[in-house]
Amino acid sequence: MKVVKFGGSSLASGQQLEKVLQILKDDKERRVVVVSAPGKRNERDTKVTDLLISCGEKVLAGKDPGEEVAQVIARYADIARELDLSSDIITQIKQDFLELLDGNKENAHSFMEAVKASGEDNNAKLVAAFLTARGLKAVYVNPQEAGLIVTDEPGNAQVLPESYDRLQLLREYEDIVVFPGFFGYSKSGDVVTFSRSGSDITGAIVANGVKASVYENFTDVDAVYTVNPTIVSKPKEISMLTYREMRELSYAGFSVFHAEALIPAYRAGIPVHVKNTNNPLVPGTKIAAQRSNDNGPVVGIANDKGFCSIYISKYLMNKEIGFARRILSILEEYGISYEHMPSGIDDLTIILRQDQLIHIDEGELLARIKEELNAEEAVIEHDLSLIMVVGEGMRHNVGTTSRAAKALAEAGVNIEMINQGSSEVSMMFGVKEQFAKKAVKALYEEFFQ
Ligand SMILES: Nc1ncnc2c1ncn2[C@@H]1O[C@H](COP(=O)(O)OP(=O)(O)O)[C@@H](O)[C@H]1O
Ligand SMILES: N[C@@H](CC(=O)OP(=O)(O)O)C(=O)O
C-alpha cells in the first residue's frame, strides 16, 4: 500500500486534478491520498490557505470578509466547473464554510484554526467526489474519525503517538481514502493545524500509521535539486538522499519537503519519494536510511533568512559552571528558543529566529544578560542568513570546510560564523542576508560545477 500526498500546486485547477486521477489509475497500490488546499495556479495567484487566513482575520476584526469568501468559493467552483462535476458539492462546501464563519468565535485561536483547516477539508471532499465521478471508488475520511490526534498548539501541532495505531485502520478501507492534510484534532476535539506546508507532515504520519511501502510526495518539480532552483537556474537533481540529509536541508530552506515530515516516515522505515505531478514518469528523488556514496562530499546546499545572533563575551567563560544554563533560562523567560549555539573559551553566540524578538525590548534583554552574567559584551546582530552545506560524504572527506570557506572568500562573502561538528552531515555558515544568494552560488560552483 502506498500513501500519496499531493501539494497545493498539484491541486490548483481542474487540469491538475486530471493528472492526479491518471497518477492514481497508473498504480493500484496508491490507496491513501493526502491532499492540500488548492495552491497557486501561477506566480501571481494566492493560495487558498492565505485567502482563508485573511478571511478569518477580517471576521475576527469585525470587517466584511465578502471578497475573500467569494474568492475561496470561486476556487472550488472553478475546479468543479472545469471537471464538469455536479454543483451539489460546491453548494455543500459553500454552506459549510458560511456556517463555520458564522459559528463560535469565543476562542479566536480555535476559530482561526478551523477556518485555515477548511481549505484542506473541503478540498478532500471535492477530490473524493471527482475521483468517484470518474469511476475510481474513493471516500473522504475525516482526521478525527481516523484518530489523528495532536497537541493543542495552534499552528504548530505535534502528533500524539496513539494516533499511529488508530490510523492503521485506514488499511481496511476498500475504497481509495482521501484524507485532508495540514490538521488533526486535539484530545478535546478542536481542530489544530500543523505549521505551514504541514500537509507533508500529515502524509508522513498516515504513511507510518498504515505502514505504507512508500510515501510518495507529489509536487511541481522533477526532483529535489542540489540547491533552491530560484537561486541557481536548472540546478543538478538529487536522485537519492538519506533522512538525515533531507531533514537538514528542509530545515535550512528546501521548502519542497517539510522538515518535520521526515521523522514519522523515518521511525517506521518508510522510504519517501518526491515526484512531479506534471511529469510523473521522471525518477524524482528517493529518501531512505542509507544511500550509496558516490557523488562527492556534498549533496545539497540550502539557505534560509530571518535569523539573528546574540554574541556574548566574558573572560574565562569556559571555567564558569552553569554559564550557558543561566543565559538560556533568561531566554526561556522571554519565551525565546534558539537554533544554534557555537562557543569558544571566552565567547558564545546564540543564533535564533529573528521574528521571536518582534515584541521584545532588545535593550532590556541585553542589559539583563550583561548584568546577571557579568558579561563584558552582549550584542545582537540582525538579518543573518544561514547556509547549510549538507552531505553524508563529508564525514569521510578531508578539506570540505576549507573548500567552502575558500569559495566564499573568493566571492567576497564575509563569513559571520561557522558551526561545524555538531552534526556529522552538515556545516553551517552565517552570512549577512544581502550576501546569501552570492554565497549559495559560489558554493554551488565549488561543489557541483
Ligand atoms: N532544493 C529544492 N529542490 C526543489 N524545489 C525546491 C528546492 N528548494 C525550494 N524549492 C521549491 O519548492 C517548491 C515545491 O514546494 P511547494 O511549493 O511547497 O509545493 P507543493 O505545492 O507541492 O506543496 C518548488 O516549486 C521550488 O520552488
Ligand atoms: N495549505 C497549507 C498546507 C500545505 O501543506 O500546503 P502546500 O502543500 O501547498 O505547501 C499551507 O499552505 O500551508
mmCIF file of C-alpha atoms in Angstrom, residues 131-399:
data_model
loop_
_atom_site.group_PDB
_atom_site.id
_atom_site.type_symbol
_atom_site.label_atom_id
_atom_site.label_comp_id
_atom_site.label_asym_id
_atom_site.label_seq_id
_atom_site.Cartn_x
_atom_site.Cartn_y
_atom_site.Cartn_z
ATOM 1 C CA LEU A 131 -12.457 10.540 -8.310
ATOM 2 C CA THR A 132 -15.810 8.866 -7.719
ATOM 3 C CA ALA A 133 -17.367 10.691 -10.682
ATOM 4 C CA ARG A 134 -14.534 9.317 -12.838
ATOM 5 C CA GLY A 135 -15.109 5.739 -11.752
ATOM 6 C CA LEU A 136 -12.481 5.349 -9.038
ATOM 7 C CA LYS A 137 -14.120 4.357 -5.789
ATOM 8 C CA ALA A 138 -12.964 6.989 -3.311
ATOM 9 C CA VAL A 139 -14.120 8.186 0.087
ATOM 10 C CA TYR A 140 -13.374 11.305 2.146
ATOM 11 C CA VAL A 141 -12.140 10.437 5.631
ATOM 12 C CA ASN A 142 -12.115 12.986 8.438
ATOM 13 C CA PRO A 143 -8.915 13.067 10.575
ATOM 14 C CA GLN A 144 -10.907 12.903 13.825
ATOM 15 C CA GLU A 145 -12.800 9.846 12.649
ATOM 16 C CA ALA A 146 -9.483 8.281 11.632
ATOM 17 C CA GLY A 147 -7.884 9.109 15.000
ATOM 18 C CA LEU A 148 -5.256 11.713 14.051
ATOM 19 C CA ILE A 149 -4.828 13.267 17.499
ATOM 20 C CA VAL A 150 -2.379 16.124 18.026
ATOM 21 C CA THR A 151 -1.162 18.503 20.730
ATOM 22 C CA ASP A 152 -3.179 21.660 21.292
ATOM 23 C CA GLU A 153 -0.596 24.080 19.817
ATOM 24 C CA PRO A 154 -2.297 26.229 17.176
ATOM 25 C CA GLY A 155 -0.225 26.372 14.008
ATOM 26 C CA ASN A 156 2.381 24.038 15.452
ATOM 27 C CA ALA A 157 0.563 20.800 16.278
ATOM 28 C CA GLN A 158 2.596 17.691 17.079
ATOM 29 C CA VAL A 159 1.196 14.228 16.518
ATOM 30 C CA LEU A 160 0.402 12.158 19.622
ATOM 31 C CA PRO A 161 1.813 8.624 19.426
ATOM 32 C CA GLU A 162 -1.530 6.890 19.957
ATOM 33 C CA SER A 163 -2.615 8.208 16.545
ATOM 34 C CA TYR A 164 -0.471 5.670 14.707
ATOM 35 C CA ASP A 165 -2.341 2.594 15.913
ATOM 36 C CA ARG A 166 -5.692 4.175 15.142
ATOM 37 C CA LEU A 167 -4.631 5.259 11.673
ATOM 38 C CA GLN A 168 -3.711 1.679 10.914
ATOM 39 C CA LEU A 169 -7.436 1.028 10.409
ATOM 40 C CA LEU A 170 -7.255 3.052 7.193
ATOM 41 C CA ARG A 171 -5.782 -0.129 5.700
ATOM 42 C CA GLU A 172 -9.201 -1.745 5.948
ATOM 43 C CA TYR A 173 -10.966 0.628 3.541
ATOM 44 C CA GLU A 174 -11.879 -0.903 0.213
ATOM 45 C CA ASP A 175 -12.165 2.490 -1.460
ATOM 46 C CA ILE A 176 -9.328 4.920 -2.013
ATOM 47 C CA VAL A 177 -9.095 7.068 1.113
ATOM 48 C CA VAL A 178 -8.951 10.827 0.511
ATOM 49 C CA PHE A 179 -7.540 12.424 3.635
ATOM 50 C CA PRO A 180 -7.211 16.180 4.238
ATOM 51 C CA GLY A 181 -3.674 17.297 5.128
ATOM 52 C CA PHE A 182 -2.467 20.065 7.438
ATOM 53 C CA PHE A 183 -4.526 19.384 10.586
ATOM 54 C CA GLY A 184 -5.562 16.957 13.263
ATOM 55 C CA TYR A 185 -7.767 17.165 16.349
ATOM 56 C CA SER A 186 -6.780 17.859 19.930
ATOM 57 C CA LYS A 187 -7.902 15.487 22.682
ATOM 58 C CA SER A 188 -10.707 17.913 23.464
ATOM 59 C CA GLY A 189 -11.913 17.701 19.866
ATOM 60 C CA ASP A 190 -10.675 21.024 18.456
ATOM 61 C CA VAL A 191 -9.114 21.381 15.015
ATOM 62 C CA VAL A 192 -5.380 22.153 15.312
ATOM 63 C CA THR A 193 -3.128 22.817 12.317
ATOM 64 C CA PHE A 194 0.474 21.861 11.746
ATOM 65 C CA SER A 195 2.925 24.582 10.767
ATOM 66 C CA ARG A 196 2.607 25.995 7.250
ATOM 67 C CA SER A 197 3.063 23.482 4.448
ATOM 68 C CA GLY A 198 2.111 20.850 7.002
ATOM 69 C CA SER A 199 0.234 18.519 4.652
ATOM 70 C CA ASP A 200 3.646 16.898 4.101
ATOM 71 C CA ILE A 201 3.543 16.044 7.823
ATOM 72 C CA THR A 202 0.060 14.508 7.568
ATOM 73 C CA GLY A 203 1.255 12.360 4.675
ATOM 74 C CA ALA A 204 4.196 11.048 6.700
ATOM 75 C CA ILE A 205 2.028 10.343 9.765
ATOM 76 C CA VAL A 206 -0.559 8.467 7.719
ATOM 77 C CA ALA A 207 2.205 6.540 5.904
ATOM 78 C CA ASN A 208 3.563 5.488 9.299
ATOM 79 C CA GLY A 209 0.080 4.571 10.557
ATOM 80 C CA VAL A 210 -0.789 2.306 7.646
ATOM 81 C CA LYS A 211 2.817 1.040 7.344
ATOM 82 C CA ALA A 212 2.945 2.073 3.703
ATOM 83 C CA SER A 213 5.551 0.551 1.401
ATOM 84 C CA VAL A 214 6.425 4.091 0.281
ATOM 85 C CA TYR A 215 5.297 7.663 0.918
ATOM 86 C CA GLU A 216 5.062 9.435 -2.438
ATOM 87 C CA ASN A 217 5.097 13.209 -2.199
ATOM 88 C CA PHE A 218 3.851 14.746 -5.449
ATOM 89 C CA THR A 219 4.846 18.349 -6.089
ATOM 90 C CA ASP A 220 5.710 20.655 -9.006
ATOM 91 C CA VAL A 221 9.408 19.941 -9.580
ATOM 92 C CA ASP A 222 11.137 16.920 -11.141
ATOM 93 C CA ALA A 223 13.288 16.289 -8.083
ATOM 94 C CA VAL A 224 14.833 17.777 -5.010
ATOM 95 C CA TYR A 225 17.580 19.892 -6.536
ATOM 96 C CA THR A 226 21.063 20.351 -5.105
ATOM 97 C CA VAL A 227 20.175 23.988 -4.491
ATOM 98 C CA ASN A 228 17.000 26.092 -4.480
ATOM 99 C CA PRO A 229 16.020 26.475 -8.169
ATOM 100 C CA THR A 230 15.018 30.098 -7.605
ATOM 101 C CA ILE A 231 18.660 30.911 -6.771
ATOM 102 C CA VAL A 232 20.514 28.837 -9.379
ATOM 103 C CA SER A 233 18.677 28.120 -12.576
ATOM 104 C CA LYS A 234 18.374 24.438 -13.581
ATOM 105 C CA PRO A 235 20.489 23.062 -10.740
ATOM 106 C CA LYS A 236 21.546 19.424 -10.652
ATOM 107 C CA GLU A 237 18.957 16.973 -9.387
ATOM 108 C CA ILE A 238 19.456 14.704 -6.402
ATOM 109 C CA SER A 239 18.441 11.108 -7.046
ATOM 110 C CA MET A 240 18.862 9.786 -3.506
ATOM 111 C CA LEU A 241 19.112 11.337 -0.040
ATOM 112 C CA THR A 242 19.250 9.979 3.485
ATOM 113 C CA TYR A 243 16.619 11.034 6.027
ATOM 114 C CA ARG A 244 19.283 12.982 7.906
ATOM 115 C CA GLU A 245 20.371 14.882 4.811
ATOM 116 C CA MET A 246 16.813 15.768 3.839
ATOM 117 C CA ARG A 247 15.968 16.852 7.384
ATOM 118 C CA GLU A 248 18.935 19.247 7.472
ATOM 119 C CA LEU A 249 18.176 20.601 4.005
ATOM 120 C CA SER A 250 14.452 21.064 4.691
ATOM 121 C CA TYR A 251 15.188 22.784 7.962
ATOM 122 C CA ALA A 252 17.538 25.179 6.210
ATOM 123 C CA GLY A 253 15.244 26.190 3.370
ATOM 124 C CA PHE A 254 14.478 23.332 0.942
ATOM 125 C CA SER A 255 10.774 24.108 1.152
ATOM 126 C CA VAL A 256 9.939 21.282 -1.253
ATOM 127 C CA PHE A 257 9.561 18.922 1.741
ATOM 128 C CA HIS A 258 8.637 19.922 5.314
ATOM 129 C CA ALA A 259 11.432 19.408 7.867
ATOM 130 C CA GLU A 260 9.020 17.838 10.372
ATOM 131 C CA ALA A 261 7.731 15.302 7.861
ATOM 132 C CA LEU A 262 10.831 13.108 7.969
ATOM 133 C CA ILE A 263 10.560 11.722 11.488
ATOM 134 C CA PRO A 264 7.248 9.815 11.158
ATOM 135 C CA ALA A 265 8.486 8.169 7.953
ATOM 136 C CA TYR A 266 11.959 7.517 9.361
ATOM 137 C CA ARG A 267 10.587 5.904 12.538
ATOM 138 C CA ALA A 268 8.643 3.366 10.525
ATOM 139 C CA GLY A 269 11.454 2.934 7.969
ATOM 140 C CA ILE A 270 9.203 4.109 5.148
ATOM 141 C CA PRO A 271 11.044 5.459 2.110
ATOM 142 C CA VAL A 272 9.889 8.851 0.832
ATOM 143 C CA HIS A 273 9.726 9.514 -2.885
ATOM 144 C CA VAL A 274 9.435 13.105 -4.137
ATOM 145 C CA LYS A 275 7.831 13.157 -7.591
ATOM 146 C CA ASN A 276 6.437 15.650 -10.075
ATOM 147 C CA THR A 277 2.667 15.623 -10.732
ATOM 148 C CA ASN A 278 3.363 17.387 -14.030
ATOM 149 C CA ASN A 279 5.987 14.867 -15.079
ATOM 150 C CA PRO A 280 5.287 11.664 -13.154
ATOM 151 C CA LEU A 281 7.465 9.365 -15.249
ATOM 152 C CA VAL A 282 10.775 11.024 -14.314
ATOM 153 C CA PRO A 283 12.518 9.241 -11.432
ATOM 154 C CA GLY A 284 12.270 12.001 -8.787
ATOM 155 C CA THR A 285 14.207 11.846 -5.509
ATOM 156 C CA LYS A 286 14.223 8.930 -3.087
ATOM 157 C CA ILE A 287 14.828 9.450 0.631
ATOM 158 C CA ALA A 288 15.785 6.473 2.780
ATOM 159 C CA ALA A 289 18.014 5.454 5.679
ATOM 160 C CA GLN A 290 21.073 4.872 3.513
ATOM 161 C CA ARG A 291 22.351 5.717 0.074
ATOM 162 C CA SER A 292 25.373 4.817 -1.982
ATOM 163 C CA ASN A 293 28.082 7.392 -1.514
ATOM 164 C CA ASP A 294 29.489 8.067 -4.928
ATOM 165 C CA ASN A 295 28.760 11.707 -5.583
ATOM 166 C CA GLY A 296 31.352 13.616 -3.574
ATOM 167 C CA PRO A 297 31.130 15.084 -0.099
ATOM 168 C CA VAL A 298 28.203 17.464 -0.578
ATOM 169 C CA VAL A 299 24.692 16.531 -1.674
ATOM 170 C CA GLY A 300 22.896 19.856 -1.274
ATOM 171 C CA ILE A 301 23.234 23.491 -0.207
ATOM 172 C CA ALA A 302 20.290 25.216 1.475
ATOM 173 C CA ASN A 303 19.807 28.673 2.882
ATOM 174 C CA ASP A 304 17.225 30.406 4.990
ATOM 175 C CA LYS A 305 16.972 34.000 6.124
ATOM 176 C CA GLY A 306 15.444 35.742 9.122
ATOM 177 C CA PHE A 307 17.994 34.861 11.800
ATOM 178 C CA CYS A 308 19.903 36.978 14.288
ATOM 179 C CA SER A 309 22.685 36.274 16.746
ATOM 180 C CA ILE A 310 23.302 37.286 20.323
ATOM 181 C CA TYR A 311 27.041 37.493 20.884
ATOM 182 C CA ILE A 312 28.235 37.346 24.498
ATOM 183 C CA SER A 313 31.812 37.605 25.696
ATOM 184 C CA LYS A 314 33.269 37.126 29.127
ATOM 185 C CA TYR A 315 36.834 36.325 30.107
ATOM 186 C CA LEU A 316 37.108 32.741 31.492
ATOM 187 C CA MET A 317 33.573 31.853 30.405
ATOM 188 C CA ASN A 318 34.773 28.289 29.867
ATOM 189 C CA LYS A 319 35.537 27.882 33.570
ATOM 190 C CA GLU A 320 32.247 29.212 34.814
ATOM 191 C CA ILE A 321 29.855 26.448 35.795
ATOM 192 C CA GLY A 322 26.274 26.996 34.632
ATOM 193 C CA PHE A 323 27.008 29.996 32.382
ATOM 194 C CA ALA A 324 25.100 28.701 29.340
ATOM 195 C CA ARG A 325 22.261 27.468 31.533
ATOM 196 C CA ARG A 326 21.783 30.918 33.009
ATOM 197 C CA ILE A 327 21.679 32.587 29.591
ATOM 198 C CA LEU A 328 19.213 30.030 28.331
ATOM 199 C CA SER A 329 16.976 30.499 31.327
ATOM 200 C CA ILE A 330 16.855 34.248 30.619
ATOM 201 C CA LEU A 331 15.838 33.437 27.045
ATOM 202 C CA GLU A 332 13.281 30.966 28.381
ATOM 203 C CA GLU A 333 11.701 33.709 30.466
ATOM 204 C CA TYR A 334 11.223 35.714 27.276
ATOM 205 C CA GLY A 335 9.775 32.653 25.505
ATOM 206 C CA ILE A 336 12.693 32.513 23.047
ATOM 207 C CA SER A 337 14.023 29.273 21.537
ATOM 208 C CA TYR A 338 17.415 29.053 19.881
ATOM 209 C CA GLU A 339 18.706 27.266 16.794
ATOM 210 C CA HIS A 340 22.485 27.005 17.300
ATOM 211 C CA MET A 341 24.976 27.938 19.977
ATOM 212 C CA PRO A 342 28.612 27.875 18.826
ATOM 213 C CA SER A 343 31.025 28.764 21.618
ATOM 214 C CA GLY A 344 34.689 29.468 22.342
ATOM 215 C CA ILE A 345 36.693 29.924 25.543
ATOM 216 C CA ASP A 346 35.567 33.483 26.242
ATOM 217 C CA ASP A 347 32.679 33.879 23.789
ATOM 218 C CA LEU A 348 29.350 32.397 22.942
ATOM 219 C CA THR A 349 26.955 33.091 20.095
ATOM 220 C CA ILE A 350 23.305 32.169 20.201
ATOM 221 C CA ILE A 351 21.553 32.039 16.867
ATOM 222 C CA LEU A 352 17.801 32.402 16.812
ATOM 223 C CA ARG A 353 14.892 33.195 14.554
ATOM 224 C CA GLN A 354 14.630 36.980 14.466
ATOM 225 C CA ASP A 355 10.831 37.137 14.437
ATOM 226 C CA GLN A 356 10.858 35.978 18.069
ATOM 227 C CA LEU A 357 12.252 39.392 19.055
ATOM 228 C CA ILE A 358 9.442 41.451 17.486
ATOM 229 C CA HIS A 359 7.651 42.059 20.776
ATOM 230 C CA ILE A 360 10.760 42.113 22.938
ATOM 231 C CA ASP A 361 12.747 45.069 24.201
ATOM 232 C CA GLU A 362 16.192 44.094 22.920
ATOM 233 C CA GLY A 363 17.961 46.721 25.038
ATOM 234 C CA GLU A 364 16.393 45.289 28.170
ATOM 235 C CA LEU A 365 17.292 41.714 27.154
ATOM 236 C CA LEU A 366 20.945 42.627 26.546
ATOM 237 C CA ALA A 367 21.131 44.630 29.773
ATOM 238 C CA ARG A 368 19.837 41.621 31.722
ATOM 239 C CA ILE A 369 22.356 39.289 30.104
ATOM 240 C CA LYS A 370 25.220 41.689 30.884
ATOM 241 C CA GLU A 371 24.107 42.342 34.403
ATOM 242 C CA GLU A 372 23.072 38.874 35.528
ATOM 243 C CA LEU A 373 26.045 37.136 33.951
ATOM 244 C CA ASN A 374 28.599 39.872 34.468
ATOM 245 C CA ALA A 375 29.324 39.691 30.750
ATOM 246 C CA GLU A 376 31.761 42.154 29.216
ATOM 247 C CA GLU A 377 29.849 42.394 25.982
ATOM 248 C CA ALA A 378 26.411 41.394 24.737
ATOM 249 C CA VAL A 379 25.273 42.462 21.269
ATOM 250 C CA ILE A 380 22.617 41.454 18.801
ATOM 251 C CA GLU A 381 23.371 41.198 15.114
ATOM 252 C CA HIS A 382 20.316 41.216 12.857
ATOM 253 C CA ASP A 383 19.433 39.985 9.371
ATOM 254 C CA LEU A 384 21.546 36.912 9.045
ATOM 255 C CA SER A 385 21.115 34.042 6.628
ATOM 256 C CA LEU A 386 22.180 30.546 7.495
ATOM 257 C CA ILE A 387 23.690 28.453 4.743
ATOM 258 C CA MET A 388 23.774 24.729 5.307
ATOM 259 C CA VAL A 389 26.163 22.583 3.305
ATOM 260 C CA VAL A 390 24.945 19.009 3.669
ATOM 261 C CA GLY A 391 26.229 15.546 2.751
ATOM 262 C CA GLU A 392 26.879 12.197 4.423
ATOM 263 C CA GLY A 393 30.110 12.127 2.421
ATOM 264 C CA MET A 394 31.578 14.998 4.461
ATOM 265 C CA ARG A 395 32.390 12.561 7.263
ATOM 266 C CA HIS A 396 34.926 10.766 5.104
ATOM 267 C CA ASN A 397 36.280 13.660 3.053
ATOM 268 C CA VAL A 398 39.078 15.886 4.272
ATOM 269 C CA GLY A 399 39.081 19.568 3.367
#
